XYZ file of C-alpha atoms in Angstrom:
772
model
C 15.400 -5.753 32.484
C 14.404 -7.914 29.669
C 12.873 -11.489 29.858
C 15.939 -12.765 28.313
C 18.092 -11.032 30.834
C 16.216 -11.990 34.086
C 18.286 -13.822 36.669
C 17.700 -17.212 37.401
C 14.103 -17.263 38.977
C 13.346 -18.794 42.144
C 11.196 -21.978 41.887
C 7.467 -21.394 41.547
C 6.252 -20.861 45.092
C 3.060 -19.785 46.793
C 5.022 -17.498 48.838
C 5.566 -14.948 45.829
C 2.755 -12.603 45.185
C 1.695 -10.855 41.990
C 1.495 -6.906 41.929
C 3.059 -4.415 39.645
C 5.549 -1.887 39.544
C 4.414 1.633 40.411
C 7.031 3.877 39.011
C 5.826 4.722 35.670
C 2.549 4.344 33.708
C 3.260 1.010 32.209
C 3.064 -0.738 35.541
C 4.749 -3.716 34.861
C 3.560 -6.948 36.325
C 5.842 -8.216 39.035
C 6.318 -11.303 41.440
C 7.410 -10.349 44.823
C 8.386 -12.037 48.002
C 6.963 -10.294 51.074
C 8.669 -11.137 54.277
C 8.549 -9.114 57.631
C 7.210 -5.935 56.132
C 9.702 -5.896 53.400
C 9.704 -6.881 49.696
C 12.728 -9.107 49.875
C 12.840 -10.337 46.366
C 11.370 -8.757 43.335
C 11.088 -10.416 39.521
C 8.999 -9.648 36.518
C 5.649 -11.496 36.245
C 5.766 -13.740 33.069
C 2.137 -14.254 33.475
C 1.394 -10.210 33.133
C -0.648 -10.155 29.721
C 1.413 -7.103 28.684
C 4.894 -7.123 30.032
C 5.463 -10.954 30.121
C 8.227 -10.811 32.666
C 9.874 -7.539 31.577
C 10.809 -4.899 34.061
C 13.345 -2.362 34.219
C 15.963 -2.163 36.941
C 14.114 0.577 38.920
C 11.507 -1.982 40.117
C 13.987 -4.058 42.273
C 14.311 -0.851 44.530
C 10.534 -0.695 45.581
C 11.208 -1.576 49.127
C 12.808 1.754 49.427
C 9.159 3.142 48.900
C 7.433 0.492 51.327
C 9.674 1.246 53.955
C 10.727 5.060 53.211
C 12.208 6.767 56.183
C 9.267 9.398 56.291
C 6.323 7.269 56.227
C 3.398 8.315 58.259
C 2.026 6.289 60.963
C -0.659 8.905 62.503
C -3.021 11.706 61.435
C -1.166 15.188 62.073
C -2.526 18.505 62.992
C -0.371 21.622 62.739
C 0.246 23.575 66.087
C 0.053 27.506 65.925
C 4.086 27.385 66.087
C 4.306 25.414 62.859
C 5.277 22.005 64.416
C 2.888 18.852 63.979
C 0.999 16.854 66.773
C -0.415 13.345 66.371
C -4.063 13.096 66.644
C -6.445 10.161 66.496
C -8.608 9.391 63.262
C -11.911 10.583 64.674
C -10.430 13.766 65.863
C -8.822 14.353 62.202
C -11.965 13.480 60.320
C -14.215 15.914 62.363
C -11.855 18.690 62.226
C -11.046 18.530 58.488
C -14.639 18.046 57.635
C -15.687 21.037 59.771
C -13.079 23.224 58.121
C -13.957 22.324 54.729
C -17.760 22.619 55.444
C -17.064 26.180 56.910
C -15.327 27.338 53.548
C -17.959 25.815 51.503
C -20.790 27.349 53.489
C -19.282 30.880 53.701
C -17.404 31.147 50.459
C -18.588 28.610 48.193
C -17.560 24.985 47.136
C -15.817 26.271 44.367
C -13.163 27.786 46.462
C -11.864 24.393 47.509
C -9.560 22.906 45.214
C -8.414 19.454 44.619
C -5.077 18.153 43.491
C -3.892 14.692 42.640
C -5.963 11.611 42.648
C -3.104 9.075 42.195
C 0.316 8.801 41.463
C 1.943 6.283 38.903
C 0.301 3.386 40.628
C -2.766 4.125 42.391
C -5.855 5.810 40.849
C -8.593 4.439 43.005
C -7.947 7.334 45.287
C -9.125 10.059 42.516
C -12.169 7.794 41.990
C -13.346 7.777 45.394
C -12.378 11.493 45.684
C -14.864 12.404 43.343
C -17.657 11.817 45.997
C -15.653 13.854 48.677
C -15.533 16.928 46.033
C -19.158 16.467 45.213
C -20.149 16.514 48.996
C -17.947 19.689 49.116
C -19.204 21.409 45.891
C -15.565 21.449 44.610
C -15.397 22.490 41.003
C -11.924 23.090 40.111
C -9.105 20.253 40.179
C -5.829 19.385 38.821
C -3.159 16.919 38.931
C 0.219 16.160 37.273
C -1.260 15.505 33.802
C -2.065 19.151 33.753
C 1.550 20.098 33.573
C 2.393 17.185 31.065
C -0.164 15.748 28.817
C -3.061 18.110 28.617
C -2.048 19.905 25.423
C -1.544 16.596 23.394
C -4.945 15.273 24.676
C -6.575 18.580 23.735
C -5.070 18.207 20.212
C -6.545 14.602 19.981
C -9.850 15.790 20.921
C -9.942 18.358 18.339
C -8.774 16.284 15.618
C -11.033 13.195 16.413
C -13.907 15.075 18.160
C -13.867 14.305 22.105
C -11.227 14.243 24.794
C -11.507 10.595 25.152
C -10.205 10.180 21.627
C -6.630 9.494 22.540
C -4.153 7.904 19.815
C -1.771 4.981 20.861
C 1.251 3.990 18.751
C 1.686 0.323 17.809
C 5.324 -0.113 17.914
C 5.127 -3.784 18.098
C 4.449 -3.817 14.388
C 5.479 -0.389 13.021
C 7.767 -0.302 10.120
C 9.022 3.262 11.281
C 8.881 4.295 14.845
C 9.588 7.582 15.971
C 10.304 9.190 19.443
C 9.806 12.906 19.753
C 11.499 14.483 22.919
C 11.293 10.958 24.551
C 14.107 8.448 25.713
C 11.902 5.389 26.065
C 14.838 3.537 27.172
C 14.329 5.134 30.576
C 11.017 6.581 30.337
C 9.207 3.618 28.689
C 5.959 4.592 27.385
C 4.905 1.187 26.053
C 5.072 -2.463 27.072
C 8.439 -4.514 26.968
C 10.021 -1.122 25.709
C 13.695 -2.167 25.598
C 12.820 -5.514 23.911
C 10.738 -3.674 21.153
C 13.470 -1.119 20.797
C 16.051 -3.631 20.279
C 13.778 -5.580 17.773
C 13.103 -2.638 15.622
C 17.033 -1.609 15.540
C 17.787 -5.155 14.610
C 15.457 -5.501 11.774
C 16.866 -4.115 8.456
C 13.201 -3.614 7.157
C 12.342 -1.366 9.847
C 13.603 2.194 10.897
C 13.903 3.860 14.329
C 14.005 7.670 14.433
C 14.760 9.799 17.487
C 14.163 13.468 17.454
C 15.863 14.860 20.369
C 18.395 17.513 21.599
C 20.471 14.750 23.489
C 22.177 11.530 22.344
C 20.041 9.575 24.493
C 20.280 5.856 25.137
C 17.483 5.315 22.586
C 19.148 7.556 19.970
C 22.350 5.377 20.354
C 20.175 2.548 18.931
C 18.501 4.860 16.375
C 18.803 4.569 12.495
C 18.271 8.224 12.342
C 18.895 10.817 15.258
C 17.598 14.272 14.514
C 19.752 15.961 17.194
C 17.967 19.561 17.204
C 18.500 22.384 19.187
C 16.532 22.540 22.360
C 13.012 24.166 21.801
C 13.180 23.695 18.103
C 10.630 20.799 17.635
C 7.972 22.811 16.040
C 10.370 23.869 13.356
C 11.535 20.771 12.641
C 7.854 19.175 12.407
C 6.622 22.355 10.635
C 9.487 21.381 7.957
C 8.635 17.734 7.745
C 5.027 18.589 6.944
C 6.112 21.164 4.414
C 8.224 18.590 2.644
C 5.667 15.981 2.578
C 3.294 18.286 0.900
C 5.894 19.977 -1.898
C 7.204 16.566 -2.728
C 3.505 15.115 -2.915
C 4.408 12.361 -0.498
C 0.985 12.609 0.850
C -1.717 9.959 1.028
C -4.484 11.843 -1.483
C -6.982 8.907 -1.101
C -7.091 8.814 2.790
C -7.145 12.616 2.972
C -9.896 12.673 0.600
C -11.995 9.808 2.039
C -11.397 10.357 5.984
C -10.343 13.869 6.550
C -11.583 17.388 6.299
C -10.023 20.756 6.215
C -7.052 19.543 4.015
C -6.979 22.679 1.839
C -6.713 24.933 4.849
C -3.918 22.960 6.305
C -2.072 23.033 3.072
C -2.331 26.680 2.681
C -1.013 27.166 6.258
C 2.116 24.963 5.523
C 2.831 26.035 1.887
C 5.135 29.064 2.718
C 7.418 27.571 5.065
C 10.991 28.043 4.524
C 12.259 24.431 5.110
C 15.831 25.505 4.628
C 15.484 28.405 7.153
C 13.654 26.234 9.648
C 16.266 23.461 9.297
C 19.220 25.920 10.004
C 17.232 27.397 13.007
C 16.891 23.819 14.588
C 20.664 23.171 13.864
C 19.859 20.115 11.626
C 20.509 19.584 7.795
C 17.820 19.939 5.479
C 18.933 16.752 3.820
C 18.305 14.837 6.919
C 14.806 16.352 7.099
C 14.122 15.215 3.564
C 15.574 11.676 4.252
C 13.117 11.306 7.120
C 10.244 12.728 5.243
C 10.824 10.382 2.363
C 11.078 7.295 4.672
C 7.933 8.080 6.452
C 6.072 8.362 3.218
C 7.371 5.126 1.828
C 6.483 3.241 4.946
C 3.367 0.882 5.257
C 3.038 2.159 8.896
C 4.303 4.874 11.167
C 3.958 4.931 15.025
C 4.977 8.165 16.712
C 5.163 9.162 20.367
C 5.874 12.504 21.989
C 6.850 13.045 25.543
C 7.994 15.590 28.076
C 10.985 16.897 25.985
C 8.192 18.333 23.766
C 5.362 18.647 26.041
C 7.349 20.913 28.633
C 9.025 23.184 25.791
C 8.047 26.285 23.714
C 5.315 25.636 21.293
C 4.409 22.298 23.031
C 0.741 22.121 21.835
C 1.720 23.213 18.346
C 4.217 20.637 18.266
C 1.800 17.806 19.697
C -0.614 19.084 16.549
C 2.309 19.083 14.030
C 3.514 15.405 15.172
C -0.016 14.201 14.424
C -0.200 15.994 11.017
C 2.928 13.977 10.127
C 1.305 10.793 10.277
C -2.170 11.884 9.026
C -0.451 13.261 5.972
C 0.929 9.859 4.836
C -2.557 8.006 6.334
C -0.931 5.966 9.062
C -4.203 6.114 11.239
C -6.361 2.983 11.585
C -3.773 0.573 10.504
C -1.724 -2.187 12.163
C 1.582 -0.587 13.179
C 0.398 2.829 12.998
C -1.602 5.080 15.092
C -5.082 4.240 16.185
C -7.771 5.166 18.987
C -7.476 2.860 21.894
C -10.145 1.966 24.410
C -10.383 3.037 27.986
C -11.139 0.971 31.169
C -12.091 4.265 32.566
C -11.467 7.947 31.679
C -8.199 9.255 32.740
C -9.119 12.847 32.192
C -12.330 15.156 32.616
C -14.317 16.111 29.937
C -13.159 19.401 28.113
C -15.454 22.412 28.894
C -15.620 26.033 27.959
C -14.893 27.337 31.168
C -12.049 29.680 32.968
C -10.389 29.849 35.977
C -12.071 32.339 38.203
C -9.133 34.672 39.091
C -6.662 34.500 36.116
C -9.125 33.567 33.415
C -7.180 30.604 32.156
C -9.005 28.194 30.028
C -9.488 24.695 31.749
C -7.693 21.792 29.821
C -9.584 18.877 29.857
C -11.515 19.981 32.709
C -8.160 20.587 34.773
C -6.659 24.033 36.006
C -3.168 24.237 34.323
C -0.684 23.711 37.283
C 1.352 26.731 36.464
C -1.652 29.009 37.149
C -2.385 27.414 40.452
C -0.686 30.213 42.660
C -2.437 32.845 40.560
C -5.887 31.337 41.705
C -4.612 31.553 45.381
C -2.648 34.560 45.765
C -5.156 37.154 45.162
C -7.919 39.233 47.058
C -10.276 38.113 44.147
C -13.760 36.980 45.932
C -13.550 33.691 44.348
C -9.914 32.815 45.105
C -9.041 29.312 45.851
C -9.234 29.140 49.954
C -8.837 25.509 50.690
C -6.896 22.590 49.043
C -7.140 18.914 49.302
C -3.925 17.363 48.045
C -3.840 13.499 47.513
C -0.903 11.372 46.506
C 0.680 14.337 45.140
C 3.637 16.892 46.046
C 2.890 19.970 44.221
C 5.277 22.118 46.494
C 8.270 20.206 44.993
C 6.901 18.934 41.500
C 5.307 22.103 39.858
C 7.075 24.965 38.682
C 8.347 27.741 40.639
C 8.347 25.985 44.187
C 9.038 29.254 46.168
C 5.718 30.701 44.764
C 4.096 27.718 45.249
C 4.913 27.164 48.741
C 4.106 30.970 49.212
C 0.412 30.034 47.819
C 0.096 26.658 49.825
C 0.982 28.692 53.057
C -1.608 31.243 52.205
C -4.505 29.104 52.112
C -7.056 28.940 55.050
C -6.803 25.153 54.981
C -4.569 22.724 53.295
C -5.334 19.040 53.900
C -2.760 16.332 52.557
C -3.405 12.493 52.028
C -0.165 10.768 51.527
C 1.902 8.160 52.620
C 4.956 10.251 53.549
C 5.797 13.558 55.167
C 6.154 15.326 51.774
C 7.288 18.727 50.790
C 3.703 19.787 50.592
C 2.591 17.840 53.666
C 5.005 19.961 55.746
C 2.860 23.073 55.008
C -0.429 21.515 55.663
C -2.861 22.131 58.513
C -3.788 18.380 58.591
C -2.007 15.474 57.179
C -4.027 12.124 56.764
C -1.830 9.109 56.559
C -2.584 6.401 53.750
C -1.846 3.088 53.590
C 0.994 2.115 50.968
C 0.217 0.979 47.291
C 1.346 -2.550 48.587
C -1.025 -2.303 51.801
C -4.294 -1.919 49.878
C -6.325 -2.910 46.898
C -5.264 -0.769 43.952
C -5.236 -0.272 40.354
C -4.571 2.410 37.624
C -6.397 3.571 34.548
C -3.178 4.135 32.380
C -4.889 1.775 29.982
C -3.469 3.436 26.833
C -2.539 0.262 24.810
C -3.266 -0.987 21.319
C -4.333 -3.444 20.099
C -4.545 -5.278 23.432
C -5.458 -3.069 26.388
C -5.092 -4.498 30.179
C -6.059 -3.708 33.696
C -4.655 -5.412 36.873
C -6.359 -5.184 40.242
C -3.586 -5.681 42.808
C -4.256 -7.372 46.188
C -2.392 -6.045 49.370
C 0.846 -7.643 50.117
C 0.870 -6.637 53.808
C -1.598 -5.212 56.015
C -2.048 -1.548 56.482
C 0.782 0.186 58.645
C -0.848 0.658 61.966
C -2.193 4.241 62.021
C -2.699 4.476 58.352
C -6.169 4.030 56.236
C -6.497 3.267 52.646
C -7.671 6.241 50.630
C -11.368 5.000 50.015
C -11.811 4.574 53.772
C -10.393 8.190 54.321
C -13.110 9.514 51.664
C -15.902 7.559 53.114
C -15.402 8.811 56.617
C -15.060 12.537 55.255
C -18.288 12.093 53.118
C -20.007 10.821 56.342
C -18.661 13.324 58.399
C -19.921 16.016 56.140
C -23.660 14.699 56.107
C -23.739 13.995 52.475
C -24.714 10.258 53.104
C -25.929 8.163 55.848
C -27.479 4.598 56.412
C -31.212 5.822 55.857
C -30.051 6.994 52.265
C -28.321 3.770 51.717
C -30.961 1.317 53.149
C -32.404 0.206 49.542
C -29.020 -0.597 48.158
C -27.640 -2.232 51.344
C -30.788 -4.562 51.300
C -30.310 -5.404 47.782
C -26.530 -6.118 48.355
C -27.614 -8.772 51.075
C -29.169 -10.881 48.248
C -26.092 -10.897 46.000
C -24.652 -14.155 47.558
C -28.017 -16.094 46.524
C -28.891 -14.078 43.434
C -25.844 -12.546 41.939
C -25.043 -8.959 41.152
C -27.660 -8.260 38.359
C -30.724 -7.565 40.851
C -28.346 -5.151 42.809
C -27.476 -3.535 39.412
C -31.131 -3.047 38.751
C -31.672 -1.525 42.278
C -28.786 0.688 41.803
C -30.058 2.295 38.741
C -33.340 2.620 40.217
C -31.849 4.265 43.331
C -29.951 6.806 41.175
C -33.338 7.608 39.438
C -34.741 8.187 42.671
C -31.839 10.090 44.113
C -30.262 12.159 41.148
C -28.502 14.624 43.702
C -26.593 11.620 45.190
C -25.416 10.325 41.907
C -22.097 11.923 42.199
C -21.517 10.177 45.418
C -21.913 6.845 43.538
C -18.439 5.633 43.973
C -18.763 5.747 47.865
C -22.364 4.282 47.494
C -20.796 1.433 45.857
C -18.037 1.033 48.204
C -20.410 0.861 51.307
C -22.992 -1.458 49.516
C -21.667 -3.546 46.896
C -18.135 -3.385 48.221
C -18.580 -5.683 51.504
C -19.702 -8.345 49.168
C -16.895 -8.526 47.134
C -14.079 -11.598 47.852
C -11.165 -11.332 49.807
C -11.817 -8.110 51.396
C -11.763 -6.132 47.875
C -14.118 -3.649 49.092
C -12.241 -0.698 47.157
C -12.637 -2.506 43.999
C -16.445 -1.759 44.099
C -16.014 1.146 41.546
C -14.487 -1.084 38.858
C -17.852 -2.854 38.933
C -19.368 0.167 37.334
C -16.378 0.937 35.152
C -16.352 -2.604 33.861
C -20.020 -2.418 32.784
C -19.442 0.898 30.919
C -16.407 -0.518 29.257
C -18.408 -3.394 27.946
C -21.362 -1.345 26.877
C -18.865 0.955 25.113
C -16.653 -1.528 23.418
C -18.596 -4.726 23.273
C -17.152 -6.141 20.310
C -13.450 -5.650 21.560
C -14.214 -6.745 25.034
C -15.724 -10.161 23.176
C -12.335 -10.388 21.188
C -10.671 -10.311 24.652
C -12.345 -13.674 25.481
C -15.495 -12.605 27.203
C -19.112 -13.553 26.396
C -22.652 -12.491 27.290
C -25.273 -10.117 26.119
C -26.046 -6.568 27.738
C -25.052 -6.646 31.499
C -23.801 -10.267 31.491
C -20.754 -9.141 29.518
C -19.892 -6.408 32.151
C -20.410 -9.290 34.688
C -17.959 -11.431 33.131
C -15.330 -8.773 32.811
C -15.709 -7.817 36.442
C -15.345 -11.335 37.565
C -12.109 -11.861 35.612
C -10.797 -8.624 37.138
C -11.280 -9.955 40.721
C -10.091 -13.362 39.828
C -7.018 -12.794 37.763
C -4.225 -11.411 40.007
C -1.865 -11.195 36.845
C -4.075 -8.736 35.036
C -6.782 -8.893 32.469
C -6.740 -7.903 28.890
C -10.278 -6.337 28.694
C -10.168 -5.322 24.923
C -8.487 -6.470 21.787
C -8.838 -4.143 19.005
C -8.646 -4.173 15.237
C -7.422 -1.035 13.498
C -10.808 -0.401 12.152
C -12.351 0.218 15.277
C -10.230 3.594 15.315
C -12.923 4.797 12.435
C -15.808 4.021 14.745
C -14.166 5.844 17.709
C -14.294 9.041 15.939
C -16.610 11.537 17.462
C -17.331 13.906 14.926
C -20.584 13.854 13.614
C -19.192 13.235 9.836
C -16.927 10.705 11.024
C -13.877 12.528 9.525
C -10.701 13.844 11.107
C -10.603 17.732 11.392
C -7.041 18.513 10.281
C -7.443 22.279 10.830
C -7.059 23.528 14.526
C -7.578 27.360 14.080
C -5.732 28.251 17.378
C -2.704 26.239 16.354
C -2.597 27.415 12.477
C -2.574 31.020 14.016
C 0.375 30.058 16.094
C 2.033 28.451 13.151
C 2.206 31.802 11.331
C 4.270 33.268 14.169
C 7.172 30.864 13.954
C 9.100 33.023 11.311
C 9.288 35.915 14.073
C 11.623 33.450 16.278
C 13.869 32.892 13.138
C 14.418 36.848 13.272
C 14.825 36.988 16.980
C 16.940 33.903 17.153
C 15.916 33.645 20.874
C 17.418 30.063 21.089
C 20.984 31.462 20.801
C 20.452 35.114 21.775
C 20.008 35.264 25.668
C 23.481 36.925 26.857
C 22.649 36.904 30.336
C 21.267 33.475 30.469
C 23.197 31.643 27.508
C 22.212 28.068 28.502
C 19.176 26.045 28.081
C 18.544 23.781 31.144
C 16.617 20.852 30.922
C 15.308 20.433 34.504
C 14.212 16.857 34.935
C 15.986 14.357 32.839
C 15.206 10.862 33.401
C 18.314 8.834 34.044
C 18.904 4.964 35.273
C 19.436 6.871 38.771
C 16.028 8.570 39.057
C 12.569 7.746 39.356
C 9.277 9.475 40.415
C 9.309 10.820 43.891
C 7.460 7.817 45.354
C 11.069 6.623 45.890
C 11.745 9.642 48.337
C 14.696 7.749 50.276
C 17.877 8.545 48.156
C 19.412 5.334 49.272
C 17.880 3.594 46.507
C 20.184 5.168 44.026
C 23.533 3.269 43.636
C 25.076 5.932 41.646
C 24.920 9.641 40.887
C 23.325 10.227 44.263
C 23.417 13.806 44.256
C 22.309 14.086 40.489
C 25.013 15.749 38.742
C 24.460 18.620 35.951
C 25.355 17.216 32.693
C 27.168 19.474 30.169
C 28.944 19.658 26.998
C 32.903 19.287 26.853
C 33.493 22.504 25.037
C 31.047 24.429 27.389
C 33.137 22.879 30.497
C 36.347 23.751 28.978
C 35.293 27.550 28.307
C 34.043 27.865 31.788
C 36.995 26.178 33.524
C 34.883 23.231 34.754
C 36.188 19.749 35.199
C 34.369 16.699 35.345
C 33.299 15.963 39.193
C 34.006 19.837 39.556
C 31.077 21.930 41.088
C 28.974 24.580 39.120
C 26.540 27.382 40.107
C 23.570 27.382 37.996
C 21.495 30.686 37.862
C 18.009 31.280 36.498
C 15.729 34.344 36.665
C 13.998 32.590 39.307
C 16.568 31.033 41.602
C 19.897 29.386 41.788
C 21.599 26.192 43.102
C 24.890 24.263 43.157
C 25.496 20.659 41.527
C 28.250 18.618 40.997
C 29.281 18.231 37.111
C 29.212 15.476 34.893
C 30.844 16.149 31.322
C 29.210 14.404 28.478
C 29.325 14.514 24.881
C 25.698 13.581 24.620
C 24.748 17.086 24.877
C 25.080 19.980 22.303
C 26.906 23.168 23.322
C 24.679 25.544 25.077
C 22.365 22.568 26.653
C 22.721 21.230 30.209
C 20.458 18.798 32.145
C 19.530 18.166 35.837
C 17.727 14.872 36.731
C 14.346 14.535 38.005
C 13.165 13.143 41.351
C 15.884 14.828 43.551
C 15.896 17.738 46.083
C 13.496 16.197 48.449
C 13.593 16.915 52.057
C 14.151 13.167 53.751
C 15.392 11.914 57.274
C 18.848 10.617 57.142
C 19.780 7.462 59.168
C 20.211 9.817 62.311
C 16.787 11.187 61.827
C 18.084 14.501 60.736
C 16.227 16.147 57.974
C 18.331 16.368 54.899
C 17.979 17.503 51.431
C 19.707 15.399 48.605
C 20.642 16.819 45.065
C 18.904 19.791 43.295
C 15.227 20.260 43.291
C 14.609 21.177 39.775
C 11.399 23.533 40.497
C 13.559 26.068 42.835
C 15.091 27.086 39.284
C 11.735 27.164 37.173
C 9.243 29.904 36.679
C 5.653 29.631 36.478
C 5.518 32.402 33.898
C 7.194 30.143 31.345
C 4.458 28.191 29.900
C 2.690 27.274 26.831
C 0.122 30.101 25.791
C -2.859 27.641 25.142
C -2.404 24.647 27.527
C -0.470 26.258 30.324
C 2.019 23.526 30.449
C 5.378 24.493 31.806
C 8.679 24.861 29.933
C 10.618 22.390 32.509
C 12.831 21.325 29.623
C 13.789 24.592 28.277
C 14.859 26.764 31.224
C 17.131 29.714 30.347
C 20.292 29.602 32.822
C 23.644 30.907 33.655
C 26.082 28.458 34.696
C 29.673 29.110 36.097
C 32.355 27.384 37.730
C 32.433 27.037 41.507
C 35.335 26.322 43.722
C 34.655 22.841 45.490
C 35.432 24.529 48.903
C 32.453 26.861 48.202
C 30.366 24.113 47.398
C-alpha cells in the first residue's frame, strides 16, 4: 500500500505503538493498535526513516502470526512413542544442555550443527546463539541465506575484496533500473518499492527493464520486458556483456582507473555467439542490442537480482555476469548506480577456505550450503553431524527435498527446536523450546542493506510474553549457564562496572569490558551473553536484549565515522558510538545510522590495490561451458519431464511461513498451479480444474489457474503453502502444495550449492476432480 493510498488514518493516539513488518527483509515501519492480545489495527508509520508510511497489503494480516493456531506455550519433550509431553523450563534447559554436552564431549563440538538465527524480522536470536555455539564448540552453521544469496555475496566478495563488500542499487535516482529474476511488486527488496516503481515507469527520461520468464506485475510496468526461457539468464547476461564489448559501449576510463583483469575478461567474452545465445533464450537479438545500448547511454544503472536467478541453473555465474554488466559501463560508486553499503552488523560470516566434513563441499560465507545438509547427517563418517539446534527456521519444509531432509533430521541423536510454533521441523524434534513472538520482546534485524541512507529499528514489545514462552536471548542465557561456560564469578568485574553506569555513564563500563576481554580471551566468544547479563539490566524500559547492539553501534561508528556523522551524530572516538546507541534506544520509529556519498564505495573496496578484480577464474571457466548447453538444448529436450516448474512463486496471497495459519489468505487459498493456456488446452485442463504434478522426487495435485503471463512449458506453484496447521476444530490439516516435496537436493549450483527451486523438471497431467 502506497502512502497516497492509505486509508484515512486514525487520529494520533498514544494507543498506537510503533513496530515493523516481519514478512520481508525491508521491515517497513508500522503503527499498530494492540488490544486484548491482538493487533486490531495496522497502518504504515509515516515517521519511519525509510518506509515513510508505505506498507504492502500483507502487513495488515500480521495478527494471524501473533495468534497463530499452533503457537506453543510450554517446552515439549518427545516421548518414546513419538508424542510430546509438556515439561517445565528448568527440566528442559537441564536436559537439553546435558544432551548437547554429551555429544560435544564424546564426538566433538563440530558434530553439533546450528541452523537458523532469525527469520525476516528477528535477528537478535542469531547474535545470542553465537554464545551457545561457542559453549558447545559448534563449528558448522547455516540458514536460509545459504539457499538464496550466498552465491551473489561470494561474487561481490571476489570482485571487491571481502565478504562484507555487498553492493546495493540506488533505484531512487537510477536512470535505468533493471530487475533480474525478481518481481519487486511482491518481493520488494528496497524501501517504498511500489512507489519507486511507479515513479520510474512514469518518467520518460528513465527506463525500467525486467528480465524474467513470467510477465509479472513489475514486467507489466516495464518499458522493456525480456521474457526469456526459464534457466537462460546466464545466456542473456553473457550476450549483453558481449554486445557491450563488441560495440565498444564500455567506459574505458573507468575500467582503466578502477579495475584490473579487463583483458582477461574481454578474452573470455570475445567468442560468445550472441545470436545463438539469444535464440537459445527465446529472445530477439535486436531486443538485447536495444537493452545494451540503453545501459551504455545511461548516466546511471541500478540492477537487482533475486531468487528467479539465484535458484536456477548457472546461478552464481549469472550473479557474476549481472555485475559485469554495470561494471563495463562504469555504473559503480555513483548516484543512481551500484554502491557498497554500510553495515550495522554483519549479516553473513567470514568466507574461509573450509569444507564440510562428510561431503567435502566448500562453505559459502562461512555457511554450509543447505542442499548438502542431509549428506552431512546420513553417513557413517566419524565426523557426521549428530545433533542440531534449529532456531526460528523450518528446514523440514523450507529446504530442498523435504522427504530426505525429514529422514536426516530423524536420524540425529538430538534435535532441539526453538520456535514460536509447532512447525514441521519441531514435530520431529526431541525437545521444543517455545519462544515469545516478535511482538512480545525487544527485537531488530540486520537487513541494513540500503544506500545512500541506511537505517535500523529497535522494536519494543507490544505484549508481554505469552505464558510459558521466553525470548530467545533468555533461552540462550540459561543454556550457556547450564553448560557451565559462564557464572557469576566470571562476570563479577563487569557486574560491578555496570552498577556505576547510572552515575558515570557507559564509557567506564566500556573500558572495563575491553579489559575483561583481554584478561579472559577464551570467554570472548560469549560476549553477547556477557553484555546481556551485565550491561543489559541497566538499559531503559527493560531493553536487556538490546545490549548486544551497544557493541555493534561502536563497531559501526568506528567503521564508518564520516557516514555516521552525516546521519546527524557527533562525537569523537567512543562518544560517537554512544550517541548512535542512545538514538537507537530512544527512537522507536527507527534510526538512520549512516548517510553515504557514492565516493565512500571506493574506500570500502578491500583489495590492497583498491581496484575491482573483474576476473573470477572459477566463473570464467564455467562461462566457457555454456556453448555445450546450446547443443544439448536441455531447456526443451526433456521428454519425460517437459515442463519447468518454478516452485515458490511470490503472489499477493503468499508470504513467508511466519504466517502459518492459512486463514490469513483471502484468495487462492490452496495455491493454484499456474500454466500457459496452450499447455492447458493440449493437456485437456480447464481453468479451476485439477492437475497431477510429477517430478523426479515426488508428486502432488493442485488446482489450476490458466495464465497467459507464462510461456509455454513453464508452470509455477506459490511459496508458503503445504504447512501442517490445526484447523478450527483442532484437527491437523495441510493446505496447498509444499513445494519442496517436489524438489531434489541434487539439483544445485556446482559452486554455491544453492538449489534450483525455480527450475524443477516436471510432468503435468490432467486429473479428474473426483480423483483430486
